[in-house]
N, CA, C and O atoms as a Tripos MOL2 file, in Angstrom:
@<TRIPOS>MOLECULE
protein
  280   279    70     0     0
PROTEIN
NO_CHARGES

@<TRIPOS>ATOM
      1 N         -59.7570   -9.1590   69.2950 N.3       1 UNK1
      2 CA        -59.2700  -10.1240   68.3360 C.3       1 UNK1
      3 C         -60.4310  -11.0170   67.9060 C.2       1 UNK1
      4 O         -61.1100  -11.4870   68.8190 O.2       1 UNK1
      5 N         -60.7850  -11.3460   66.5440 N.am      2 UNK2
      6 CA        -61.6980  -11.8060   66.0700 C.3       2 UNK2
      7 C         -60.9710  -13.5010   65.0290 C.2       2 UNK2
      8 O         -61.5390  -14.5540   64.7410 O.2       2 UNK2
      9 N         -59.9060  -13.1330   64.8240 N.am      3 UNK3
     10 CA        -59.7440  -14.7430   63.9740 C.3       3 UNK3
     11 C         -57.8950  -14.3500   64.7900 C.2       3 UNK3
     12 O         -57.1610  -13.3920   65.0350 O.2       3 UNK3
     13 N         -57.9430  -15.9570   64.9270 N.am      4 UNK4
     14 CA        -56.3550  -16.5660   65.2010 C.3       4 UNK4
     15 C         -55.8130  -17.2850   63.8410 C.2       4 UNK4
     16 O         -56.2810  -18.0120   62.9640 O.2       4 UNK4
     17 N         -54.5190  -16.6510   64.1680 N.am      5 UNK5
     18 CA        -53.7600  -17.1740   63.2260 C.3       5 UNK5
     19 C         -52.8200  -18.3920   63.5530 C.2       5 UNK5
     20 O         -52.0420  -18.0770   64.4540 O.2       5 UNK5
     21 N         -52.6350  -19.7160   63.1010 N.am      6 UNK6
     22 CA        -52.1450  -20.6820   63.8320 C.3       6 UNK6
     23 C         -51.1340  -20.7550   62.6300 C.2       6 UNK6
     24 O         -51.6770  -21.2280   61.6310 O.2       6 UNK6
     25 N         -49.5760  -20.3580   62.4170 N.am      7 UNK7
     26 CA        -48.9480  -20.7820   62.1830 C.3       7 UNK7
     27 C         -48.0600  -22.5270   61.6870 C.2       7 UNK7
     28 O         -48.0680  -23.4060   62.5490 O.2       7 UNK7
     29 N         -47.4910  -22.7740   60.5310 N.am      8 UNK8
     30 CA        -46.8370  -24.5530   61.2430 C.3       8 UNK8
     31 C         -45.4840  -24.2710   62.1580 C.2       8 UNK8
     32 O         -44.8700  -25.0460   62.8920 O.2       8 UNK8
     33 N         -45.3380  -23.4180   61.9670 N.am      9 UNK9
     34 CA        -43.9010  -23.5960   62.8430 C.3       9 UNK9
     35 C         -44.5070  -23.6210   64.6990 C.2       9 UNK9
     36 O         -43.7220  -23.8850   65.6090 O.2       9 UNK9
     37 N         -46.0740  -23.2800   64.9590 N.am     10 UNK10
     38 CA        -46.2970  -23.3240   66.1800 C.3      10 UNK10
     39 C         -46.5570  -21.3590   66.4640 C.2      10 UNK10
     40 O         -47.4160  -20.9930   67.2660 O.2      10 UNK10
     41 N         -46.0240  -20.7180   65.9850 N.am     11 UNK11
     42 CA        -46.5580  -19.6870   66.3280 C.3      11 UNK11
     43 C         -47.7660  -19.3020   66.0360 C.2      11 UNK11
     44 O         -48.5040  -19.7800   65.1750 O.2      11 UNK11
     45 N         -48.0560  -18.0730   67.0540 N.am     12 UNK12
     46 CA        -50.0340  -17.3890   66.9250 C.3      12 UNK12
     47 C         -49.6930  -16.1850   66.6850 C.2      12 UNK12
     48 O         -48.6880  -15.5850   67.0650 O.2      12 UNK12
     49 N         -50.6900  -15.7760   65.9370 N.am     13 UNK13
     50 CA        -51.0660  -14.3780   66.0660 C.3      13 UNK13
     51 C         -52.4830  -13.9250   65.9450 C.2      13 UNK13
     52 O         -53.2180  -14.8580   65.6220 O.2      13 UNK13
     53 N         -53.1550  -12.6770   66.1190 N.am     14 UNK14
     54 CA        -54.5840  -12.5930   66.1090 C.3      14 UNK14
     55 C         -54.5560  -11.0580   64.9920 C.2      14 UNK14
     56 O         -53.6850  -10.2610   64.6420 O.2      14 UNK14
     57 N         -56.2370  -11.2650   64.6910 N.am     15 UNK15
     58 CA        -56.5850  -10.7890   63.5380 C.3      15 UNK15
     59 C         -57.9720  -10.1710   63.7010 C.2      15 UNK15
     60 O         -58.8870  -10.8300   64.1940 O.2      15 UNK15
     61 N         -58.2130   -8.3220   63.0990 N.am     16 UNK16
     62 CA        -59.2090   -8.4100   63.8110 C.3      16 UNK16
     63 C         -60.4180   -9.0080   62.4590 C.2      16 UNK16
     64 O         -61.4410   -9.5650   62.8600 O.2      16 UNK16
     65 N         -60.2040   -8.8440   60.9090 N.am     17 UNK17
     66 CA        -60.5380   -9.5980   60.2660 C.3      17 UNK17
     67 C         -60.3250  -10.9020   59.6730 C.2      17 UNK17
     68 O         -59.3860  -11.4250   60.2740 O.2      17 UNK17
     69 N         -60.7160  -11.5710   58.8760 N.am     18 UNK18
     70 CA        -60.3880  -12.8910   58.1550 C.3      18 UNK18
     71 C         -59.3020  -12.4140   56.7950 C.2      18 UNK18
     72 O         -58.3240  -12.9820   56.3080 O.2      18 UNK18
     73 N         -60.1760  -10.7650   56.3820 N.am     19 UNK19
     74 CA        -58.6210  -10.3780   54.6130 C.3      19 UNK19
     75 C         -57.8880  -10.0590   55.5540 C.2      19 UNK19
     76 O         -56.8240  -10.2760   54.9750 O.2      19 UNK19
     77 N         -57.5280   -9.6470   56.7470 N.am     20 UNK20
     78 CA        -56.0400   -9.0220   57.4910 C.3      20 UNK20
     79 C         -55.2450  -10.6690   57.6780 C.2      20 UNK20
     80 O         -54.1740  -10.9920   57.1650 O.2      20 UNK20
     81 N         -56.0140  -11.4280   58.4460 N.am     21 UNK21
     82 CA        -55.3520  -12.2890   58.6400 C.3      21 UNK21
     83 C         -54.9190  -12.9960   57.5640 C.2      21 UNK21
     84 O         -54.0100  -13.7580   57.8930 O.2      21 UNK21
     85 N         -55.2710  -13.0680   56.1170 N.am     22 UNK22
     86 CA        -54.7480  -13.7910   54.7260 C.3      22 UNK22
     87 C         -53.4430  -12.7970   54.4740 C.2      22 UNK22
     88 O         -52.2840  -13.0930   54.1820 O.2      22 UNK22
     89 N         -54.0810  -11.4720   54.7010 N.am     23 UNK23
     90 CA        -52.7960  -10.2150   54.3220 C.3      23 UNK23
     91 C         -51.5460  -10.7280   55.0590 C.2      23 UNK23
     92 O         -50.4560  -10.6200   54.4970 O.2      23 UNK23
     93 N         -51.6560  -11.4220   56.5960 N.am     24 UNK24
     94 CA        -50.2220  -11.1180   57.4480 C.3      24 UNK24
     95 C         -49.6860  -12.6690   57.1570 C.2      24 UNK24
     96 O         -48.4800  -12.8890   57.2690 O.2      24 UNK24
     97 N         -50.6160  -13.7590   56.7760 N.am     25 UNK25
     98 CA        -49.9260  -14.5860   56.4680 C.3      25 UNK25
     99 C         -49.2360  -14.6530   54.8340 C.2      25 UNK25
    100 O         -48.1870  -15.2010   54.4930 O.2      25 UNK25
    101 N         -50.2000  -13.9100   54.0090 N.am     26 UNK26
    102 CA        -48.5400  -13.6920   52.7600 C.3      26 UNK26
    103 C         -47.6670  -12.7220   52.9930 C.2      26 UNK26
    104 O         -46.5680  -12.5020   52.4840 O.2      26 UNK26
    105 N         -48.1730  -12.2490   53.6870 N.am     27 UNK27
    106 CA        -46.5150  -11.3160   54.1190 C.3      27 UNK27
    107 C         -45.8120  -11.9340   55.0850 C.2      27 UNK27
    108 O         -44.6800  -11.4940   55.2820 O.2      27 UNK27
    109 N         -46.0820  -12.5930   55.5620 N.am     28 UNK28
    110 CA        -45.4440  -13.6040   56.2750 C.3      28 UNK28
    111 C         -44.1580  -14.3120   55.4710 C.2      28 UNK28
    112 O         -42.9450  -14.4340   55.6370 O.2      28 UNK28
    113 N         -45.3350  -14.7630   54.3440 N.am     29 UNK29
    114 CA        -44.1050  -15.7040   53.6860 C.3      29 UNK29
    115 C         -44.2350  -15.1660   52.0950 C.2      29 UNK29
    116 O         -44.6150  -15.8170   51.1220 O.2      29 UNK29
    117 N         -43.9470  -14.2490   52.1310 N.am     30 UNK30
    118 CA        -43.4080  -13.8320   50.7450 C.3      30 UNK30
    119 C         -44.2610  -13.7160   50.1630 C.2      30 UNK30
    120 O         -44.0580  -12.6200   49.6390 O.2      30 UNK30
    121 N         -45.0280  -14.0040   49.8730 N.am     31 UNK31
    122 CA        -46.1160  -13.8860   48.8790 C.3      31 UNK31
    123 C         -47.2270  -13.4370   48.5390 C.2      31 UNK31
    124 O         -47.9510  -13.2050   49.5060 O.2      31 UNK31
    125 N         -47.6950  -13.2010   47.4890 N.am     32 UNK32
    126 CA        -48.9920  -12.2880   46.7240 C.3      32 UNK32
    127 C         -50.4050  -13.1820   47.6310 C.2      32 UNK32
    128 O         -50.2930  -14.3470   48.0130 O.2      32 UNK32
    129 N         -51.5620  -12.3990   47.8180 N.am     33 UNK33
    130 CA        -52.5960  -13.0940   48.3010 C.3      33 UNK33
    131 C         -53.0560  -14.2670   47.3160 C.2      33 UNK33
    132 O         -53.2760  -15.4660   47.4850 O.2      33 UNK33
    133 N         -53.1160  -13.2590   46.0180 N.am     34 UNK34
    134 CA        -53.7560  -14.5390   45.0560 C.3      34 UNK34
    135 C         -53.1220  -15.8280   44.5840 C.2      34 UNK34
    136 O         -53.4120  -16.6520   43.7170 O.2      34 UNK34
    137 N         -51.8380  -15.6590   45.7570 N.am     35 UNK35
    138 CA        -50.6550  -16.9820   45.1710 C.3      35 UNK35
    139 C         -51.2650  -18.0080   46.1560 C.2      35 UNK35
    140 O         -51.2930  -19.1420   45.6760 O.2      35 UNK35
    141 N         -51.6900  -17.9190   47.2280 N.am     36 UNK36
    142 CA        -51.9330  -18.6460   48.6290 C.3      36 UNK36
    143 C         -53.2970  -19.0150   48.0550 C.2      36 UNK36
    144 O         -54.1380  -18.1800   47.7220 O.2      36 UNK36
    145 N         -53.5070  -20.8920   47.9340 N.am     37 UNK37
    146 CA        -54.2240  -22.0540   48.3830 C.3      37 UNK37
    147 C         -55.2450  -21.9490   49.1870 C.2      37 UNK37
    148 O         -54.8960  -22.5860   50.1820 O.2      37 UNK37
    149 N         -56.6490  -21.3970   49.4290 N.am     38 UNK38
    150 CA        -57.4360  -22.1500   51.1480 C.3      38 UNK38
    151 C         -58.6040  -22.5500   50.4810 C.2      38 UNK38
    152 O         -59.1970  -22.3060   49.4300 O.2      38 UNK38
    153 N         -58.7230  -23.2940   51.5320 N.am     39 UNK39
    154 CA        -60.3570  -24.3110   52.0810 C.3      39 UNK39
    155 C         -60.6970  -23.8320   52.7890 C.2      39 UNK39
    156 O         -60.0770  -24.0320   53.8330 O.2      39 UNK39
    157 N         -61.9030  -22.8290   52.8940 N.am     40 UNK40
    158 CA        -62.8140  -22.7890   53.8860 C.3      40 UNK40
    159 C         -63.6240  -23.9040   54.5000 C.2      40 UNK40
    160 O         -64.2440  -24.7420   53.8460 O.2      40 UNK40
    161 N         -63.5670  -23.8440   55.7380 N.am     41 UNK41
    162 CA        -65.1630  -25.0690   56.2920 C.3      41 UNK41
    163 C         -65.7090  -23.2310   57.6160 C.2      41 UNK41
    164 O         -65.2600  -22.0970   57.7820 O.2      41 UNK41
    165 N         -66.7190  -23.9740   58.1010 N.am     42 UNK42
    166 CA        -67.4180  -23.1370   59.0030 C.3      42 UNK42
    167 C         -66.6450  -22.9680   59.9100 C.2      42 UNK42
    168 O         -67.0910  -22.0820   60.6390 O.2      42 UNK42
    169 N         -65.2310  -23.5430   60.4400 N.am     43 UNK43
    170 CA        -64.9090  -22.9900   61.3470 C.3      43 UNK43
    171 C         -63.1450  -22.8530   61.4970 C.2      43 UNK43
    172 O         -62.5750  -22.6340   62.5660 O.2      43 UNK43
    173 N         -62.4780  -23.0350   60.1990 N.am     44 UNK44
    174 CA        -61.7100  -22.6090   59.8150 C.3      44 UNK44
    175 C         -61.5280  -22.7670   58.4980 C.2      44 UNK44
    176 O         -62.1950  -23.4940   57.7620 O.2      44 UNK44
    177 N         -60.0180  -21.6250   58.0030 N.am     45 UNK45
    178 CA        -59.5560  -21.3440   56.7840 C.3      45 UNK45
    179 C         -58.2480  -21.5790   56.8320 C.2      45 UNK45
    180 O         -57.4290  -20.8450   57.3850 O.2      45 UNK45
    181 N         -57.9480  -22.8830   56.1000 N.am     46 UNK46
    182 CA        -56.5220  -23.6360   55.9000 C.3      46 UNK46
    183 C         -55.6090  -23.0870   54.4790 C.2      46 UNK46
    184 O         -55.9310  -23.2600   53.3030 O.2      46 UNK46
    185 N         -54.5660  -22.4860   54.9300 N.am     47 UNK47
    186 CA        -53.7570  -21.7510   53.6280 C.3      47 UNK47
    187 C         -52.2410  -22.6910   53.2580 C.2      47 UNK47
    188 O         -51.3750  -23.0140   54.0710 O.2      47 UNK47
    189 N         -52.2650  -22.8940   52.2150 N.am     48 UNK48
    190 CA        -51.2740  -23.4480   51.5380 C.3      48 UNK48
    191 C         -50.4770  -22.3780   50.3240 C.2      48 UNK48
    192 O         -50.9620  -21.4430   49.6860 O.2      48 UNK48
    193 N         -48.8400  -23.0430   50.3140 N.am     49 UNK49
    194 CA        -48.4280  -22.3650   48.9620 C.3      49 UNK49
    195 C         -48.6920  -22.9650   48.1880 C.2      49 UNK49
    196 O         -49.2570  -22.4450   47.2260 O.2      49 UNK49
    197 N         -48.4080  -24.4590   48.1970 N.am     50 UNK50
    198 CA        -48.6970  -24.9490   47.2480 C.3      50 UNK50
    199 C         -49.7870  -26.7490   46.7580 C.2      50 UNK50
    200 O         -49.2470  -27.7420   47.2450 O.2      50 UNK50
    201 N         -50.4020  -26.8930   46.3680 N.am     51 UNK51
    202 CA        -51.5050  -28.1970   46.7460 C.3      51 UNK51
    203 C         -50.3300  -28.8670   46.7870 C.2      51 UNK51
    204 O         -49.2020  -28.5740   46.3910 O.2      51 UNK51
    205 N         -51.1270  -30.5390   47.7440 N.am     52 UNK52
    206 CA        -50.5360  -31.4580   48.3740 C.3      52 UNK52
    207 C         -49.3640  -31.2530   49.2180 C.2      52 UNK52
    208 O         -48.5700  -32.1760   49.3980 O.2      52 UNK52
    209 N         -49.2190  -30.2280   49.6900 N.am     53 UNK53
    210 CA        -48.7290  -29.5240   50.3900 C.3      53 UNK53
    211 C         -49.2170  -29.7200   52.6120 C.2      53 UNK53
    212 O         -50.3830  -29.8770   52.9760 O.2      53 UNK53
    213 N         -48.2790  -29.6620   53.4060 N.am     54 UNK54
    214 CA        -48.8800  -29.2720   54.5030 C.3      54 UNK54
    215 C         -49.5670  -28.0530   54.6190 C.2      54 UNK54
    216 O         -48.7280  -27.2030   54.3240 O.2      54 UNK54
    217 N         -50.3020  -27.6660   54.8030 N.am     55 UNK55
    218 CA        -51.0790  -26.3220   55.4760 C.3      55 UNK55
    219 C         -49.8770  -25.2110   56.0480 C.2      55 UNK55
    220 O         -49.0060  -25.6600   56.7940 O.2      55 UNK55
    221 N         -49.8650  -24.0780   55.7570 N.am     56 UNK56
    222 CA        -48.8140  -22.8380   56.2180 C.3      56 UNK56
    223 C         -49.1030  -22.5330   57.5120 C.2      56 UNK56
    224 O         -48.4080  -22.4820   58.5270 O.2      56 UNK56
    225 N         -50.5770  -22.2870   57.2290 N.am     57 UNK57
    226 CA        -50.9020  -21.7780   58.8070 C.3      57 UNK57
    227 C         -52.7560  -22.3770   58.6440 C.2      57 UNK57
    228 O         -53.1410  -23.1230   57.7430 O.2      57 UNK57
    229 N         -53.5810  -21.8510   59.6760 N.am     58 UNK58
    230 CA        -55.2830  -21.7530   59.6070 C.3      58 UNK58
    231 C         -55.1670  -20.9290   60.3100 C.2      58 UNK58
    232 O         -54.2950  -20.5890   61.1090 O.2      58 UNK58
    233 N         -56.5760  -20.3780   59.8610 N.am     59 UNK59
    234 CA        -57.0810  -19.0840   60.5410 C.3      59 UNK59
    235 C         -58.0810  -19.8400   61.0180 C.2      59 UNK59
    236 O         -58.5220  -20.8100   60.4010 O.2      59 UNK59
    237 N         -58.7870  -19.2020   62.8820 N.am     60 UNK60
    238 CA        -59.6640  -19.9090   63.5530 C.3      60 UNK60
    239 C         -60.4580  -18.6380   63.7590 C.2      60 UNK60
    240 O         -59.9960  -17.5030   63.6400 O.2      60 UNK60
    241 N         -61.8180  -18.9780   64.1120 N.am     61 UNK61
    242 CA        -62.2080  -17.6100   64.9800 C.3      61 UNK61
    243 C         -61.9420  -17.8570   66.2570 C.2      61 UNK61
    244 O         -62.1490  -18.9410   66.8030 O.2      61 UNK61
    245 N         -61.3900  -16.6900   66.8810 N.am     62 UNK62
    246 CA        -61.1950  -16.8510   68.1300 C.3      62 UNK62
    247 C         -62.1120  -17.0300   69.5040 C.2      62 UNK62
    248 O         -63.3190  -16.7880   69.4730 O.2      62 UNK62
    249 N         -61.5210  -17.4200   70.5640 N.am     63 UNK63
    250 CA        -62.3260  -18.0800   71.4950 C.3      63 UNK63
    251 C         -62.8720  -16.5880   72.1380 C.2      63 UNK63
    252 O         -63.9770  -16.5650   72.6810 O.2      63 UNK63
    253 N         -61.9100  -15.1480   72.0360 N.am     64 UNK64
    254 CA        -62.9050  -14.2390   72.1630 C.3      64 UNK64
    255 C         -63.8210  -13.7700   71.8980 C.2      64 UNK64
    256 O         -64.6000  -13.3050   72.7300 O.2      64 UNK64
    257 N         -63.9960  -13.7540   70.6770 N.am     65 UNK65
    258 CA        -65.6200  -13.2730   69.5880 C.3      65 UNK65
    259 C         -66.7050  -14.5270   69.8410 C.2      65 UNK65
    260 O         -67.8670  -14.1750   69.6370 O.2      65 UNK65
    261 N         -66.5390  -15.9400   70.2530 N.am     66 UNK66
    262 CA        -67.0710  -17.2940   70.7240 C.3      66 UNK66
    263 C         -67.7970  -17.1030   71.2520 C.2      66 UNK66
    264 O         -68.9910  -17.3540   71.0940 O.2      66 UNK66
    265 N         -67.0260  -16.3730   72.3840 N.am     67 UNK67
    266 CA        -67.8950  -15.8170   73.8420 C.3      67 UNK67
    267 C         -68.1400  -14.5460   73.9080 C.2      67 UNK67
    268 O         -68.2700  -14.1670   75.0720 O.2      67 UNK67
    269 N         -68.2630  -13.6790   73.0680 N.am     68 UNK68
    270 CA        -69.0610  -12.3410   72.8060 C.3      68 UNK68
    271 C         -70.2760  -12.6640   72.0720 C.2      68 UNK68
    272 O         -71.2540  -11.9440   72.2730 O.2      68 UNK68
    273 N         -70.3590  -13.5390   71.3310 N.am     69 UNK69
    274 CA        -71.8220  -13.7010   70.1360 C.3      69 UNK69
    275 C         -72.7450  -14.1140   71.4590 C.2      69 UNK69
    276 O         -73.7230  -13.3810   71.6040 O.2      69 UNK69
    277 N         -72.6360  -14.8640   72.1590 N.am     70 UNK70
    278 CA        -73.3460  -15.8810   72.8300 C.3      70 UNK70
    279 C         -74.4840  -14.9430   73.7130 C.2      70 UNK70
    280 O         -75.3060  -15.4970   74.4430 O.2      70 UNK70
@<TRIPOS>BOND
     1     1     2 1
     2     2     3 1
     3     3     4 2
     4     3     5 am
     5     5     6 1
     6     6     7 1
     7     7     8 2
     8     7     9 am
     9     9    10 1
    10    10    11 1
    11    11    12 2
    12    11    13 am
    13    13    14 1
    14    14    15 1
    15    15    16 2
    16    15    17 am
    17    17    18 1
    18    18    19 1
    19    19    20 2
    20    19    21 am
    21    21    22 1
    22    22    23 1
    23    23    24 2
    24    23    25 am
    25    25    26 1
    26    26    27 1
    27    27    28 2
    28    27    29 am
    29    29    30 1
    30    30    31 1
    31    31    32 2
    32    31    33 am
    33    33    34 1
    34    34    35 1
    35    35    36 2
    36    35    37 am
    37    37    38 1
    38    38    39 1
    39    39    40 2
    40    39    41 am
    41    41    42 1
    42    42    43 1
    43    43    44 2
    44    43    45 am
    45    45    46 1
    46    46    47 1
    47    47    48 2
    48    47    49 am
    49    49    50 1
    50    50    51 1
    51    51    52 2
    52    51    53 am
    53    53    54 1
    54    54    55 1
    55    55    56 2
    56    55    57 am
    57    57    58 1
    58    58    59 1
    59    59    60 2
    60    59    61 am
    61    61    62 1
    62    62    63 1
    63    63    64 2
    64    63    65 am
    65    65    66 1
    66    66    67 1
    67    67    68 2
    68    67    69 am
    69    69    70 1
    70    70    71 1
    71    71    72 2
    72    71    73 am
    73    73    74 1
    74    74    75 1
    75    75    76 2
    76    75    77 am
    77    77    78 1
    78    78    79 1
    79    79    80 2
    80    79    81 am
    81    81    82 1
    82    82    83 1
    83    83    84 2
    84    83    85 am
    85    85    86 1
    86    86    87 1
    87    87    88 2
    88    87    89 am
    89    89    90 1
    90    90    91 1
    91    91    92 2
    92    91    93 am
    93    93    94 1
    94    94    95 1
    95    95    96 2
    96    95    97 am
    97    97    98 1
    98    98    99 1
    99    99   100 2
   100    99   101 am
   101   101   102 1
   102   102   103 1
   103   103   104 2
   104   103   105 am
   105   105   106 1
   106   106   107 1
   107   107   108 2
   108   107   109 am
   109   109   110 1
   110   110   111 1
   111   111   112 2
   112   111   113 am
   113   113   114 1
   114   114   115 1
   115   115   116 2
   116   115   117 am
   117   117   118 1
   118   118   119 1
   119   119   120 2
   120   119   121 am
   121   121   122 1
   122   122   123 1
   123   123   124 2
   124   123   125 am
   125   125   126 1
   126   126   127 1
   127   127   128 2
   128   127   129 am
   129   129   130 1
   130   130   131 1
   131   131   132 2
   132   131   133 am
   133   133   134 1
   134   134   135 1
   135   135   136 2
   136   135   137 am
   137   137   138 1
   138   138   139 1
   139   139   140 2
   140   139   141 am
   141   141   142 1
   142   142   143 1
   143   143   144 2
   144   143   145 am
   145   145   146 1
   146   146   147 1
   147   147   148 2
   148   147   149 am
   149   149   150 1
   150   150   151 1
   151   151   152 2
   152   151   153 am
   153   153   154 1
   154   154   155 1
   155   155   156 2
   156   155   157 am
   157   157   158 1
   158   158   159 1
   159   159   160 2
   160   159   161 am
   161   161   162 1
   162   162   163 1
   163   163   164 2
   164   163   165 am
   165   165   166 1
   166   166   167 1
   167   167   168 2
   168   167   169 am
   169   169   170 1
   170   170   171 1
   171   171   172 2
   172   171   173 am
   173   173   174 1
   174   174   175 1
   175   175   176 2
   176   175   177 am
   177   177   178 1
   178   178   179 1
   179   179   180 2
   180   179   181 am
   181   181   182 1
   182   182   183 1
   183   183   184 2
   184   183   185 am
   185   185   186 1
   186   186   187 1
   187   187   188 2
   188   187   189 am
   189   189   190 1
   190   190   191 1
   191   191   192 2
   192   191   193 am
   193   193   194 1
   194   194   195 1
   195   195   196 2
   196   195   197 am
   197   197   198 1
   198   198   199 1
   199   199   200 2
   200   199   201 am
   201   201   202 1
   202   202   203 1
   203   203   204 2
   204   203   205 am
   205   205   206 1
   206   206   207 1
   207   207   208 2
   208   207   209 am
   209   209   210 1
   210   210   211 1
   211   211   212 2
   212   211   213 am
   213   213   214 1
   214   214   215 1
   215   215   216 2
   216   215   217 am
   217   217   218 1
   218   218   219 1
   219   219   220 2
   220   219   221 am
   221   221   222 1
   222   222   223 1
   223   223   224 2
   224   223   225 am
   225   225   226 1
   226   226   227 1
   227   227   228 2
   228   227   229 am
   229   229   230 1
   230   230   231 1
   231   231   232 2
   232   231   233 am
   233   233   234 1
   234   234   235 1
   235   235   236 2
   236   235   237 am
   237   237   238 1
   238   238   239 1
   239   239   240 2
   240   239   241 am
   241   241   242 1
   242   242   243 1
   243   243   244 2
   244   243   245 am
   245   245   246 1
   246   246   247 1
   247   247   248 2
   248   247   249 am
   249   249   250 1
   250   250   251 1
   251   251   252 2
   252   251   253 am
   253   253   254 1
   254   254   255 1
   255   255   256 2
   256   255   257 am
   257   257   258 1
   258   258   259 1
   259   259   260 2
   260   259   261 am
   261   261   262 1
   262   262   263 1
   263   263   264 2
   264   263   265 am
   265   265   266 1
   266   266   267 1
   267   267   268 2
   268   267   269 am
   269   269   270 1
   270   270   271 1
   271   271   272 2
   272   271   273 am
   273   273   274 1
   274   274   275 1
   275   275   276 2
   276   275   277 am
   277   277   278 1
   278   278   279 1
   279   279   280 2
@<TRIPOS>SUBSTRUCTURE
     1 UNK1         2 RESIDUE 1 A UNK
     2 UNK2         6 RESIDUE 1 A UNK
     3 UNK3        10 RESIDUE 1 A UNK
     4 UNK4        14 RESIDUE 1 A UNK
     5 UNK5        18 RESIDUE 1 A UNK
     6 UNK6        22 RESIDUE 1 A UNK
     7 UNK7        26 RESIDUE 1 A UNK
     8 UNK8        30 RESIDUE 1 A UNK
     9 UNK9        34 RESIDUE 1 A UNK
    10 UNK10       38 RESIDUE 1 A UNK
    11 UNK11       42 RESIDUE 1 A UNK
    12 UNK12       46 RESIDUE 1 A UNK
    13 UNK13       50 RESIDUE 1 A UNK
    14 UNK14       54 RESIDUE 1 A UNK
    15 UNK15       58 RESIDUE 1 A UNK
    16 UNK16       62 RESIDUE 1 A UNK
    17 UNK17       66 RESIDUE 1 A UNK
    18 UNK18       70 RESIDUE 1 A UNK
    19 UNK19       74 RESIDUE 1 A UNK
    20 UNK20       78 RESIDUE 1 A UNK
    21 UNK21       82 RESIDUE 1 A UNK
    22 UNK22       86 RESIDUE 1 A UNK
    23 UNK23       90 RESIDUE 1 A UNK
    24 UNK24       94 RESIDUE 1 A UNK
    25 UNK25       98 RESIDUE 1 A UNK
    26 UNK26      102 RESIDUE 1 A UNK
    27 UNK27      106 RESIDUE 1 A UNK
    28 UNK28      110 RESIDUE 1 A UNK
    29 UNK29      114 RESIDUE 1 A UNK
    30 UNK30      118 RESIDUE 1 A UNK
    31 UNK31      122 RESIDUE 1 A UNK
    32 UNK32      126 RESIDUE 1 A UNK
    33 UNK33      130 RESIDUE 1 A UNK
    34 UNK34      134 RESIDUE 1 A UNK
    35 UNK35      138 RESIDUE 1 A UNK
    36 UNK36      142 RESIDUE 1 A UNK
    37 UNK37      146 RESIDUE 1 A UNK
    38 UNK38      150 RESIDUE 1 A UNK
    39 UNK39      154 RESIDUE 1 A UNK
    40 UNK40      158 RESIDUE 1 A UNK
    41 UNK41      162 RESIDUE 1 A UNK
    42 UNK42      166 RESIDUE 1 A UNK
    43 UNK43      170 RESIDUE 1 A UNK
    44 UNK44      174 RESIDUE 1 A UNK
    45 UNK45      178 RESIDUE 1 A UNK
    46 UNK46      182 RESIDUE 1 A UNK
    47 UNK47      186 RESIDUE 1 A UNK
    48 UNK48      190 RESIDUE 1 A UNK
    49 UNK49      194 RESIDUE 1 A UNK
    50 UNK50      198 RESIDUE 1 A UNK
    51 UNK51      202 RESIDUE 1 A UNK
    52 UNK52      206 RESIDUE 1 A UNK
    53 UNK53      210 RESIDUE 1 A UNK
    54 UNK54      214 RESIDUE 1 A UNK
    55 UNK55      218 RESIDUE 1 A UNK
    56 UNK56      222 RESIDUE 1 A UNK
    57 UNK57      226 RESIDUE 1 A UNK
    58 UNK58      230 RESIDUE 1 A UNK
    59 UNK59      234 RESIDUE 1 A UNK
    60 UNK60      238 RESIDUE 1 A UNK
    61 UNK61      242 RESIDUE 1 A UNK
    62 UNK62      246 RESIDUE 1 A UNK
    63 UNK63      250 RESIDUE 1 A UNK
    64 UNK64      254 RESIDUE 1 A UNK
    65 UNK65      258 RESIDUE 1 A UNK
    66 UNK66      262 RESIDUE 1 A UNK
    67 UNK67      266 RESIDUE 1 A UNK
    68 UNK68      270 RESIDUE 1 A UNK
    69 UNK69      274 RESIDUE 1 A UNK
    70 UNK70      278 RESIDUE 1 A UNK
């Protein structure tokens, strides 16, 4: 597993890319990739449906790949 998926409702899931993990969160919630909102920074990617909006989910890299680079 290479990026976590942090849900708002509190659920996880893992991802072994960053497009899989955008893929399972619009299929998650209905929707087309190019409909879904994000901000990248260096160490996560925050997805929205819609601006001013709470965040749907972020994608993190995970604490496994953390401690494989090293």
């Amino acid at each position: 597993m290479k990026y976590a998926i942090h849900f708002a409702d509190g659920s996880k899931m893992g991802c072994l890319t960053l497009d899989g993990a955008i893929r399972v969160i619009a299929h998650r919630y209905r929707a087309r990739r190019n409909e879904l909102i994000t901000d990248t920074t260096d160490t996560k990617v925050s997805v929205w449906l819609h601006h001013r909006e709470i965040p749907i989910a972020e994608v993190l890299v995970s604490s496994v790949m953390t401690e494989t680079t090293r």
